PDB file of C-alpha atoms in Angstrom:
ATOM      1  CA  UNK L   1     -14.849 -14.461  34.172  1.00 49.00           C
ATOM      2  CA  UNK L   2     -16.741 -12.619  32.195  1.00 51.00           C
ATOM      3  CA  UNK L   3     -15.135  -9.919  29.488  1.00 53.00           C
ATOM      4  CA  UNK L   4     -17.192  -6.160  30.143  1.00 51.00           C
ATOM      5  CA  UNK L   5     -18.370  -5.198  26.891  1.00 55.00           C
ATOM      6  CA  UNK L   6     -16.696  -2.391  24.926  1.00 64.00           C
ATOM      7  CA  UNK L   7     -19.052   0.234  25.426  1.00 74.00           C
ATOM      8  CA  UNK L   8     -19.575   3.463  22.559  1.00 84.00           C
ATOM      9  CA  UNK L   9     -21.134   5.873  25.340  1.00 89.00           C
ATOM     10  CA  UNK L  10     -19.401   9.524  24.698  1.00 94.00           C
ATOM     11  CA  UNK L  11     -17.891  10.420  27.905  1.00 95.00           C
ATOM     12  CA  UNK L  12     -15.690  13.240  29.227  1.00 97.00           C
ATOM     13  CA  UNK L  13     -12.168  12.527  28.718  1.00 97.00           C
ATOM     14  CA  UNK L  14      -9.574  14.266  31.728  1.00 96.00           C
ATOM     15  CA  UNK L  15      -6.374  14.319  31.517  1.00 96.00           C
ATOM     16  CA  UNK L  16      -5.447  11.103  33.741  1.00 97.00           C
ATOM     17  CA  UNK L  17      -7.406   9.097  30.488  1.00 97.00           C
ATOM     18  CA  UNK L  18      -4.146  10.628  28.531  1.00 97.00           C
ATOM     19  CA  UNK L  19      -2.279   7.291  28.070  1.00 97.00           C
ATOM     20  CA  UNK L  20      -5.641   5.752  26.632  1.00 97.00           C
ATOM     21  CA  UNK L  21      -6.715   8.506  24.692  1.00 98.00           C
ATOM     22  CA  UNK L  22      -3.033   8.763  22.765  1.00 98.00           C
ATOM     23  CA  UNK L  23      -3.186   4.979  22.698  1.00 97.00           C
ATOM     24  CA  UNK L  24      -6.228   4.993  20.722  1.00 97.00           C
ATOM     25  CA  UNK L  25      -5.430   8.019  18.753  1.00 98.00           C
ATOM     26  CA  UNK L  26      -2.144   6.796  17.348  1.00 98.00           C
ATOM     27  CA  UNK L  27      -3.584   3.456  16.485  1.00 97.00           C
ATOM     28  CA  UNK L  28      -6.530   5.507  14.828  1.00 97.00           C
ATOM     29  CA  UNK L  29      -4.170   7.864  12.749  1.00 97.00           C
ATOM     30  CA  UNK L  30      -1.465   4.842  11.618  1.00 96.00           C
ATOM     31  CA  UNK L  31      -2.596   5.358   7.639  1.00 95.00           C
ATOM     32  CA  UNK L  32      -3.531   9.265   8.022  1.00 97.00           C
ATOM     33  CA  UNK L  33      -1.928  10.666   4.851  1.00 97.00           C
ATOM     34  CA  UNK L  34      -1.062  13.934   7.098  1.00 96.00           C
ATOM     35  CA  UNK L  35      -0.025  11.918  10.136  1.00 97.00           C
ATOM     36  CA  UNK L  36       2.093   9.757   7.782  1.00 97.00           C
ATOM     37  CA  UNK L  37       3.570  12.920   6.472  1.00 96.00           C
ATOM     38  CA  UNK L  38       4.722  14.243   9.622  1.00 97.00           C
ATOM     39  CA  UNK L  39       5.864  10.655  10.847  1.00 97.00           C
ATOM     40  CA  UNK L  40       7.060   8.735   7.642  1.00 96.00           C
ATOM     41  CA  UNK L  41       9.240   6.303   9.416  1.00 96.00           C
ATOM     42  CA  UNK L  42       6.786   3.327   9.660  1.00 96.00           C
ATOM     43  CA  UNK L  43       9.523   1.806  12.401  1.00 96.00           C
ATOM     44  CA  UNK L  44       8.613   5.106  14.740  1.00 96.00           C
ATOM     45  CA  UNK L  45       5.365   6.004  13.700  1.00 97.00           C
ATOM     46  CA  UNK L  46       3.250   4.820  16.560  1.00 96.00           C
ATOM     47  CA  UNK L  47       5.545   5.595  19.185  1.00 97.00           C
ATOM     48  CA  UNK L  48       5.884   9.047  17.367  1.00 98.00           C
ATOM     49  CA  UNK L  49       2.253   9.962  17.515  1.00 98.00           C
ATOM     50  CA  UNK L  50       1.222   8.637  21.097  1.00 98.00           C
ATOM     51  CA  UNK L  51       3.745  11.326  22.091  1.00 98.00           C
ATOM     52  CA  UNK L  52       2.328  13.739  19.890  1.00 98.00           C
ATOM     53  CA  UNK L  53      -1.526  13.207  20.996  1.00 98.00           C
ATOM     54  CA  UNK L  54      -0.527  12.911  24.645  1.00 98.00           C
ATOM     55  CA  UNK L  55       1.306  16.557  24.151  1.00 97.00           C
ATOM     56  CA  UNK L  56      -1.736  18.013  22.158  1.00 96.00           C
ATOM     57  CA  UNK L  57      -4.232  16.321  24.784  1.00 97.00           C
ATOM     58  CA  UNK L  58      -2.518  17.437  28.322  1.00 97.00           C
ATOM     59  CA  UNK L  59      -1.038  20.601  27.270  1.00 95.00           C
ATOM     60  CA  UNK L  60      -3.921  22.117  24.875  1.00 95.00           C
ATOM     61  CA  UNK L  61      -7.425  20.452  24.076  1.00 96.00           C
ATOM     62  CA  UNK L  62      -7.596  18.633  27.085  1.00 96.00           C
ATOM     63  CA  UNK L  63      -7.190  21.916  28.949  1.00 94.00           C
ATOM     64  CA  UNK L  64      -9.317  24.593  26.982  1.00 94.00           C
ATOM     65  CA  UNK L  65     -11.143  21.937  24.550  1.00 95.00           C
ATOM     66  CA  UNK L  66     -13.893  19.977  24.791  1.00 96.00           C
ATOM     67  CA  UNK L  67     -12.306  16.458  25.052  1.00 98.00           C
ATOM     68  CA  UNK L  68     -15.058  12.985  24.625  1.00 98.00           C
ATOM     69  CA  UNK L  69     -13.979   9.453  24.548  1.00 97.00           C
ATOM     70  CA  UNK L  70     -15.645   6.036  24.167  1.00 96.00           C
ATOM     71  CA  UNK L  71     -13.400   2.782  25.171  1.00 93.00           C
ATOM     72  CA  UNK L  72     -12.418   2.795  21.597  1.00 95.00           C
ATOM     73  CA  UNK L  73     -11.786   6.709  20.439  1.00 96.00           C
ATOM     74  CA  UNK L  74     -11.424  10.294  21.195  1.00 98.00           C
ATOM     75  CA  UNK L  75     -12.272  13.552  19.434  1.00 98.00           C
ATOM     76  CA  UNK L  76     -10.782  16.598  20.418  1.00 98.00           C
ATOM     77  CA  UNK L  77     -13.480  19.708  20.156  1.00 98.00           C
ATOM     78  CA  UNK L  78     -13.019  23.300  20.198  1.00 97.00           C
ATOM     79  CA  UNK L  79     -15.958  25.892  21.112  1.00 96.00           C
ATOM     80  CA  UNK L  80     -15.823  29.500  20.153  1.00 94.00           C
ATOM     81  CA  UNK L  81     -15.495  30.360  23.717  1.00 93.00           C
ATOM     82  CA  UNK L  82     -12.187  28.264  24.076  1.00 90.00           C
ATOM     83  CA  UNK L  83     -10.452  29.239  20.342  1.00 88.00           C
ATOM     84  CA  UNK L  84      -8.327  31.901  21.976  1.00 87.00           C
ATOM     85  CA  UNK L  85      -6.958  29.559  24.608  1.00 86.00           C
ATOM     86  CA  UNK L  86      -6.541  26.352  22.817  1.00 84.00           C
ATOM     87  CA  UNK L  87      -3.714  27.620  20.658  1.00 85.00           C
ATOM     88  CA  UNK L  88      -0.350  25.887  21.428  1.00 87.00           C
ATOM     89  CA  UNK L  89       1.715  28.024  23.998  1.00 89.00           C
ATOM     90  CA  UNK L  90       5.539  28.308  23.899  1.00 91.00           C
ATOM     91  CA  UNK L  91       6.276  25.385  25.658  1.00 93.00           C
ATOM     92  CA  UNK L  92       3.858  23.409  23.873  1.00 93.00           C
ATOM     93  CA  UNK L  93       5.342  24.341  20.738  1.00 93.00           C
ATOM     94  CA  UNK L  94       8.950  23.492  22.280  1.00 95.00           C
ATOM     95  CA  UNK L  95       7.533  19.824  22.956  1.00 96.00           C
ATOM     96  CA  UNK L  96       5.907  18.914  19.302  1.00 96.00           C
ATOM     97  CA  UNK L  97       9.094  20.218  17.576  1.00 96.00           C
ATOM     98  CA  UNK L  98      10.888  17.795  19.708  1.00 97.00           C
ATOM     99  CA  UNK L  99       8.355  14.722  19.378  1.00 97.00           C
ATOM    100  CA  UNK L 100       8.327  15.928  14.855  1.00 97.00           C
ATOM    101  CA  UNK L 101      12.292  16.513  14.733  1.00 96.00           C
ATOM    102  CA  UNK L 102      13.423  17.107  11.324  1.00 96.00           C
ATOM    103  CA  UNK L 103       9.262  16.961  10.017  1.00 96.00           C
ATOM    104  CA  UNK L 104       8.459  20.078  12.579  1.00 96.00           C
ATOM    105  CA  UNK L 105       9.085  22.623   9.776  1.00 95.00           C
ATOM    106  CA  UNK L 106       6.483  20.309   7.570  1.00 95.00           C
ATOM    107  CA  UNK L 107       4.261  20.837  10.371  1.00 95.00           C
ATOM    108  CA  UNK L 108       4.247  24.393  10.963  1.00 94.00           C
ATOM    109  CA  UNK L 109       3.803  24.949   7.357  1.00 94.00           C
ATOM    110  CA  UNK L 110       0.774  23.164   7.265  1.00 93.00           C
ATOM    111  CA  UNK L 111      -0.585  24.169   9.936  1.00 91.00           C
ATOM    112  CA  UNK L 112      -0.307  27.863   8.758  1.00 92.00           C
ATOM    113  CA  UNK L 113      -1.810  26.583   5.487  1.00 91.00           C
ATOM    114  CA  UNK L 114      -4.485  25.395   7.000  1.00 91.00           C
ATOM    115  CA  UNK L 115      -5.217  28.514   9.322  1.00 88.00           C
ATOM    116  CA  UNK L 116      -5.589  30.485   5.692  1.00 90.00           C
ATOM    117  CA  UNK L 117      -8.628  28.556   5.119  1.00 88.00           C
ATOM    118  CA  UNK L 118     -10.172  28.612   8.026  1.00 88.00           C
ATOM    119  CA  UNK L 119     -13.428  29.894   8.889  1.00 91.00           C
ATOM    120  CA  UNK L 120     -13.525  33.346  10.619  1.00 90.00           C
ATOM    121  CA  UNK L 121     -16.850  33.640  12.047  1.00 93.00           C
ATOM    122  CA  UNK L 122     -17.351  31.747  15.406  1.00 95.00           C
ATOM    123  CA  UNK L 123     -17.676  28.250  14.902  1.00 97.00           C
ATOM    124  CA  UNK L 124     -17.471  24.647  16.635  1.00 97.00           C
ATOM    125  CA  UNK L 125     -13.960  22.847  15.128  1.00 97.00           C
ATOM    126  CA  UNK L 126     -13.401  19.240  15.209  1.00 98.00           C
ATOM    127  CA  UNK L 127      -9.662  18.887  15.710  1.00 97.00           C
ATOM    128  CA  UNK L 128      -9.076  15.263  16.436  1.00 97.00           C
ATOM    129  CA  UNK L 129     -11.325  12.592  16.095  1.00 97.00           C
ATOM    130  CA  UNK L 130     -10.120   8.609  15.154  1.00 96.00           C
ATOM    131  CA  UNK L 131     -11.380   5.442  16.752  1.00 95.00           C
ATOM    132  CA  UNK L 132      -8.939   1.918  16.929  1.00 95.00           C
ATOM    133  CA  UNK L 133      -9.198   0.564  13.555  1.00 93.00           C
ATOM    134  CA  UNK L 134      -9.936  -2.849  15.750  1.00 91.00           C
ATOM    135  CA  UNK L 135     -13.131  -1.204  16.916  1.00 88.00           C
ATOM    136  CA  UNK L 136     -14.226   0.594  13.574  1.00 83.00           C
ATOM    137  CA  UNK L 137     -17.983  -0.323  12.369  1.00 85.00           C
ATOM    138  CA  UNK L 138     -18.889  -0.383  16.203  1.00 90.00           C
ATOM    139  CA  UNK L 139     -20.387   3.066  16.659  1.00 92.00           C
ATOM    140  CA  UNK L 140     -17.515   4.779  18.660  1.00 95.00           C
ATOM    141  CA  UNK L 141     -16.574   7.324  16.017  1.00 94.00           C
ATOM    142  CA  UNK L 142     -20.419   8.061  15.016  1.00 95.00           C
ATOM    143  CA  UNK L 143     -21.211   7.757  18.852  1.00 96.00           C
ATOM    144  CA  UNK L 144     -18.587  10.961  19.360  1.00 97.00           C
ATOM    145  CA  UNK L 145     -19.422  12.946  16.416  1.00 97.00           C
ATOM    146  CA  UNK L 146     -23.017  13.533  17.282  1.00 96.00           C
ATOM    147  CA  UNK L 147     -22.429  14.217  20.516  1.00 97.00           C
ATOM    148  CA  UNK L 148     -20.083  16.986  19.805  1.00 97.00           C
ATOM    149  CA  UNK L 149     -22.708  17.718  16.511  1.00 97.00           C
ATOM    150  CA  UNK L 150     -25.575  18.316  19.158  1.00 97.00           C
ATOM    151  CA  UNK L 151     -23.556  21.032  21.288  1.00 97.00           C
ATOM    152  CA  UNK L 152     -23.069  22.927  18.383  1.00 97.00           C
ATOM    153  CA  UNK L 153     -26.436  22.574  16.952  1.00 97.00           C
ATOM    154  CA  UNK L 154     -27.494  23.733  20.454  1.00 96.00           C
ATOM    155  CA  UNK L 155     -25.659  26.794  20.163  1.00 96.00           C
ATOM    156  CA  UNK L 156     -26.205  27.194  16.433  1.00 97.00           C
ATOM    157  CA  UNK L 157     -23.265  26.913  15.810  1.00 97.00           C
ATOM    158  CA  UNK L 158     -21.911  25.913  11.944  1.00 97.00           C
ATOM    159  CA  UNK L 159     -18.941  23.302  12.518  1.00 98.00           C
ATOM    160  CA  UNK L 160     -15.308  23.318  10.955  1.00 97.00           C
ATOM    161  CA  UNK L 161     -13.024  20.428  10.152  1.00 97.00           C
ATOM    162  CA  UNK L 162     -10.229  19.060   7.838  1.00 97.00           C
ATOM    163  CA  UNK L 163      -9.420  15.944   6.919  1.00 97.00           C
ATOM    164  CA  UNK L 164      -6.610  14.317   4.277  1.00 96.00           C
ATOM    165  CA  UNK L 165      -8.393  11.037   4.416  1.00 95.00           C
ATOM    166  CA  UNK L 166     -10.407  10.640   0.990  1.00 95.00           C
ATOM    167  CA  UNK L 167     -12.288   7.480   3.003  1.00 93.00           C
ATOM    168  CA  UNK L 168     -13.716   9.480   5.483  1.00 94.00           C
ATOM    169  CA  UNK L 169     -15.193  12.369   3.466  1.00 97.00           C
ATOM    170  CA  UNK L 170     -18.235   9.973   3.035  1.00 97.00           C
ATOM    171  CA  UNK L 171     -18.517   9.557   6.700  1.00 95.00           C
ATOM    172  CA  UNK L 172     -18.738  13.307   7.590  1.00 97.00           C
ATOM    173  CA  UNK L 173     -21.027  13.843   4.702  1.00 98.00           C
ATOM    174  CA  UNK L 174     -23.463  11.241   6.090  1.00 96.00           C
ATOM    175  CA  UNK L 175     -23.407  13.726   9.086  1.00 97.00           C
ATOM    176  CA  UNK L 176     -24.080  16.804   6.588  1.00 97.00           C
ATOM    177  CA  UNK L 177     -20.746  18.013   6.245  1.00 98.00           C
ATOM    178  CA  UNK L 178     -20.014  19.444   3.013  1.00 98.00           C
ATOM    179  CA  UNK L 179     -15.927  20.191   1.234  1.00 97.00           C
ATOM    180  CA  UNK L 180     -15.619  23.734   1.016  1.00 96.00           C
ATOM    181  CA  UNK L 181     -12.228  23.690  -0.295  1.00 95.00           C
ATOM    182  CA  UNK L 182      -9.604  21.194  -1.111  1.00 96.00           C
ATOM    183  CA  UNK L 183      -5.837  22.306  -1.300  1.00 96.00           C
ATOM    184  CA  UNK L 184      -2.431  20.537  -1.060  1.00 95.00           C
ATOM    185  CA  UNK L 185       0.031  21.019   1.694  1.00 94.00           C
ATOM    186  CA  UNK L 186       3.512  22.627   0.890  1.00 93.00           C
ATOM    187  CA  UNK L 187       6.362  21.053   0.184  1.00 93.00           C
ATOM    188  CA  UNK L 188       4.719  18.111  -1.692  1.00 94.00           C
ATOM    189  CA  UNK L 189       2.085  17.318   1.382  1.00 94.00           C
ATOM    190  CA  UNK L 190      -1.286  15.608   0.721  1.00 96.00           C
ATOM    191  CA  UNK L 191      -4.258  17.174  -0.115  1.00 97.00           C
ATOM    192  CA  UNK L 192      -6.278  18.729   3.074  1.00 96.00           C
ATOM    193  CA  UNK L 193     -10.269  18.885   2.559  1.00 97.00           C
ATOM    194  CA  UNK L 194     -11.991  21.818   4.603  1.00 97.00           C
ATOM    195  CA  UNK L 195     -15.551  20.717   5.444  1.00 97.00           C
ATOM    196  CA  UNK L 196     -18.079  22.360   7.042  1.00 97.00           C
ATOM    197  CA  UNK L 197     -21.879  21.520   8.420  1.00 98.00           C
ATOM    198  CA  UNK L 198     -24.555  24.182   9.227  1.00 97.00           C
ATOM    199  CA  UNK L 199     -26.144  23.841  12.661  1.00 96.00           C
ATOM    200  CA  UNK L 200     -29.229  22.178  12.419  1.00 93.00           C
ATOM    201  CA  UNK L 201     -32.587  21.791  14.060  1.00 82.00           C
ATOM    202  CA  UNK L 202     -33.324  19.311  16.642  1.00 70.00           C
ATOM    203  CA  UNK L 203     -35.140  16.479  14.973  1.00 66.00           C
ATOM    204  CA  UNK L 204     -37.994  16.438  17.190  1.00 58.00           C
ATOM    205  CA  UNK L 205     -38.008  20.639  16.978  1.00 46.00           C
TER     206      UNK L 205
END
């Protein structure tokens, strides 16, 4: 019989694709300095963040994001119009300090460090994007980042992200990001780069 090929085409991701789309995304994040920080037991890691990006997926980005995956990776999105609604509710909140335990004070820290640098003017932000390291140099991750890229350049739209990955600073350059501020996490965390990319022309504009 013969294998279907692993295919890099961007495609809507719904909720029923959750167990996939955490699958992929906690395999993607395993060495994330930031993910490692919030999970440092390397016994409890995976199972630790496939809870996590099933909880962020079904009960926030998948429902007022714009969620794209490939066989291979996911990237969470967030459009101006959707930045009111795709902040964690109560119950959300309830469920991550559950899944981080003793780290979900670490969490909330950084994530209100990283809210200070923020952009305020309406933007595009990349939340979540990470392929399976046993499909990186195939496209997927490239494949999803200009298809998100284009809906923002189509509303002209700048576009926001962090990242605590040194590696991958090349990657969103390449895409014409450029680190607008670089800044530790408290308590000892790892250093978070902002990055941001103008919108841009169409090429054949």
């Amino acid at each position: 019989m013969t294998r279907m090929p692993i295919t890099n085409a961007p495609k809507t991701a719904r909720i029923d694709d959750a167990p996939a789309v955490s699958r992929t995304l906690a395999s993607a994040f395993g060495d994330d300095p930031m993910m490692r920080w919030f999970f440092p037991d390397d016994a409890t890691r995976e199972a630790g963040l496939g809870r996590y990006f099933t909880t962020l997926f079904t009960r926030q980005y998948g429902l007022h994001g714009v969620c794209e995956r490939t066989d291979a990776a996911a990237a969470f999105w967030v459009s101006p119009e959707g930045a009111d609604k795709a902040v964690p509710d109560a119950e959300t909140i309830r469920e991550l300090q559950e899944i981080l335990g003793d780290r979900a004070g670490a969490f909330r820290d950084a994530v209100t460090a990283a809210a200070e640098h923020g952009p305020t003017e309406p933007h595009w932000y990349l939340a979540v994007i990470g392929a399976d390291p046993a499909a990186r140099g195939q496209g997927h991750g490239s494949a999803l980042l200009r298809s998100g890229l284009a809906k923002a350049d189509a509303a002209g739209l700048p576009v926001y992200l962090e990242s605590s990955k040194p590696d991958n600073l090349p990657v969103y350059q390449h895409f014409g990001f450029v680190v607008r501020d670089e800044f530790s996490l408290p308590g000892g965390g790892p250093v978070l780069w902002a990055m941001r990319r103008e919108p841009q022309a169409p090429k054949n504009a």
